[in-house]
Amino acid sequence: MSVDRGAERFAVATIDAHQQELAQLLHDTLAQSLNAARMYARVTRGAVERACPDASETAATLEAALRDAAEELQGLIRWLRPARLEDADLAARLAELSELASRTLPCEFRCKTQVRAAPEVEAEVLRIAQLALHGLVRRSGATASQLDLDVDQEGLVLSLRASGATAVPSEWQRLEPRAAMFGGRVEARQDHESVGLTCRLPSRL
Amino acid sequence: MTEEPLRVLVVEDHHDTLKSLRFYLEQSGHSVRAARTKAEAVAALNASPYDLLLSDIALSDGTGWELLSELGSARPRYAVAMSGFGTAADAHRSKVAGFRHHLVKPIDPDALDEQLAEARRERDRA
């Protein structure tokens, strides 16, 4: 590995560590406090319904607002926390990401072949998929999406396509250096109301 | 007919979460004890029987998974795990450890109510 490539990997690892730390801080502080407020609001709504039915709609609105805020924050935390393979295989983790994305934007995941690659490569494919999906969910305006994992003679191929999109998510532009660290590449494209991203990484380092 | 309250042990090390969960459960009519660590939880469970254990996974002195595996005969009839990151792997690990359900924070009060109802049915069947 060249010195520059080593420095790139160190920089990317540092960014991921900061994101992990931020996600943990948000989870340990604001998310817990918001959820506590939501529980109080739930109990308050029940009390208001019994004691003052005229105000029950207001109490229900307050509870719903706190629920939405808590769930939105939790969703953000899940995206911020860098995805890790841990004991699962890559396809299983990608399926989880697809499911997470589907809470906001329908996302179908397909993987038709057995995928085997160096652990570092699989970890990076997972992270690239997470960042790409997060950008898609947050900024593209897409209405449906599809995530595919495949293998060709060059290595792993991750494809993400979305229809109804109005813009290529800005996050996608930052994926190229990540793939390049492993000798891979990322291509993003935009057609009429659709965007696509293809990431190719060699299976072995 | 008034339903008999559940005896609930909540294991949670976050002050606001513990306070709000306790408040919610007590307002729902249940009898609640709290533990902030795995060690406190083990002591409480060995001292008294509980119908429901509601335990956070990440504790300062271990995990909720370890807690359940260390209990032996003091293991409550019904146990529910809670965690902030609800990956499929976490949920699977909770199931393997013996938890009946894995709630993801922020905890949906409706989901919690379902678990309370199931714990009550389990106790009444026994």
mmCIF file of N, CA, C and O in Angstrom, chain A residues 40-53 55-56 59, chain B residues 23 27:
data_model
loop_
_atom_site.group_PDB
_atom_site.id
_atom_site.type_symbol
_atom_site.label_atom_id
_atom_site.label_comp_id
_atom_site.label_asym_id
_atom_site.label_seq_id
_atom_site.Cartn_x
_atom_site.Cartn_y
_atom_site.Cartn_z
ATOM 1 N N TYR A 40 -44.033 10.618 28.653
ATOM 2 C CA TYR A 40 -44.825 11.510 29.508
ATOM 3 C C TYR A 40 -46.044 12.015 28.742
ATOM 4 O O TYR A 40 -47.145 12.117 29.290
ATOM 5 N N ALA A 41 -45.839 12.347 27.476
ATOM 6 C CA ALA A 41 -46.948 12.863 26.664
ATOM 7 C C ALA A 41 -48.041 11.808 26.515
ATOM 8 O O ALA A 41 -49.233 12.122 26.505
ATOM 9 N N ARG A 42 -47.599 10.533 26.414
ATOM 10 C CA ARG A 42 -48.579 9.448 26.274
ATOM 11 C C ARG A 42 -49.451 9.340 27.530
ATOM 12 O O ARG A 42 -50.683 9.225 27.455
ATOM 13 N N VAL A 43 -48.806 9.398 28.694
ATOM 14 C CA VAL A 43 -49.543 9.318 29.948
ATOM 15 C C VAL A 43 -50.443 10.550 30.103
ATOM 16 O O VAL A 43 -51.606 10.456 30.513
ATOM 17 N N THR A 44 -49.901 11.720 29.739
ATOM 18 C CA THR A 44 -50.663 12.968 29.847
ATOM 19 C C THR A 44 -51.902 12.927 28.955
ATOM 20 O O THR A 44 -52.987 13.367 29.352
ATOM 21 N N ARG A 45 -51.743 12.391 27.765
ATOM 22 C CA ARG A 45 -52.887 12.308 26.848
ATOM 23 C C ARG A 45 -54.020 11.478 27.474
ATOM 24 O O ARG A 45 -55.190 11.872 27.429
ATOM 25 N N GLY A 46 -53.635 10.351 28.099
ATOM 26 C CA GLY A 46 -54.649 9.517 28.745
ATOM 27 C C GLY A 46 -55.355 10.270 29.859
ATOM 28 O O GLY A 46 -56.590 10.209 29.996
ATOM 29 N N ALA A 47 -54.579 11.038 30.650
ATOM 30 C CA ALA A 47 -55.169 11.787 31.763
ATOM 31 C C ALA A 47 -56.086 12.894 31.238
ATOM 32 O O ALA A 47 -57.169 13.130 31.787
ATOM 33 N N VAL A 48 -55.646 13.556 30.186
ATOM 34 C CA VAL A 48 -56.453 14.642 29.607
ATOM 35 C C VAL A 48 -57.741 14.088 29.026
ATOM 36 O O VAL A 48 -58.817 14.682 29.178
ATOM 37 N N GLU A 49 -57.671 12.941 28.379
ATOM 38 C CA GLU A 49 -58.872 12.336 27.784
ATOM 39 C C GLU A 49 -59.925 12.038 28.859
ATOM 40 O O GLU A 49 -61.121 12.170 28.625
ATOM 41 N N ARG A 50 -59.435 11.643 30.034
ATOM 42 C CA ARG A 50 -60.374 11.332 31.121
ATOM 43 C C ARG A 50 -60.909 12.596 31.795
ATOM 44 O O ARG A 50 -62.091 12.693 32.098
ATOM 45 N N ALA A 51 -60.018 13.577 32.002
ATOM 46 C CA ALA A 51 -60.400 14.755 32.797
ATOM 47 C C ALA A 51 -60.945 15.904 31.965
ATOM 48 O O ALA A 51 -61.744 16.699 32.444
ATOM 49 N N CYS A 52 -60.497 16.026 30.756
ATOM 50 C CA CYS A 52 -60.860 17.189 29.964
ATOM 51 C C CYS A 52 -60.926 16.793 28.483
ATOM 52 O O CYS A 52 -60.021 17.093 27.708
ATOM 53 N N PRO A 53 -62.000 16.083 28.097
ATOM 54 C CA PRO A 53 -62.081 15.552 26.718
ATOM 55 C C PRO A 53 -61.929 16.610 25.634
ATOM 56 O O PRO A 53 -61.415 16.314 24.559
ATOM 57 N N ALA A 55 -59.841 18.877 25.413
ATOM 58 C CA ALA A 55 -58.426 19.148 25.129
ATOM 59 C C ALA A 55 -57.688 17.908 24.639
ATOM 60 O O ALA A 55 -56.468 17.948 24.421
ATOM 61 N N SER A 56 -58.430 16.821 24.438
ATOM 62 C CA SER A 56 -57.746 15.564 24.110
ATOM 63 C C SER A 56 -57.049 15.614 22.744
ATOM 64 O O SER A 56 -55.994 15.021 22.550
ATOM 65 N N ALA A 59 -53.722 17.261 23.176
ATOM 66 C CA ALA A 59 -52.775 16.356 23.840
ATOM 67 C C ALA A 59 -52.288 15.281 22.865
ATOM 68 O O ALA A 59 -51.106 14.910 22.863
ATOM 69 N N PHE B 23 -42.380 5.851 35.262
ATOM 70 C CA PHE B 23 -43.594 6.655 35.352
ATOM 71 C C PHE B 23 -44.694 6.034 34.486
ATOM 72 O O PHE B 23 -45.837 5.867 34.916
ATOM 73 N N GLN B 27 -48.064 4.459 35.987
ATOM 74 C CA GLN B 27 -49.339 5.066 35.598
ATOM 75 C C GLN B 27 -50.251 4.042 34.926
ATOM 76 O O GLN B 27 -51.463 4.200 34.905
#
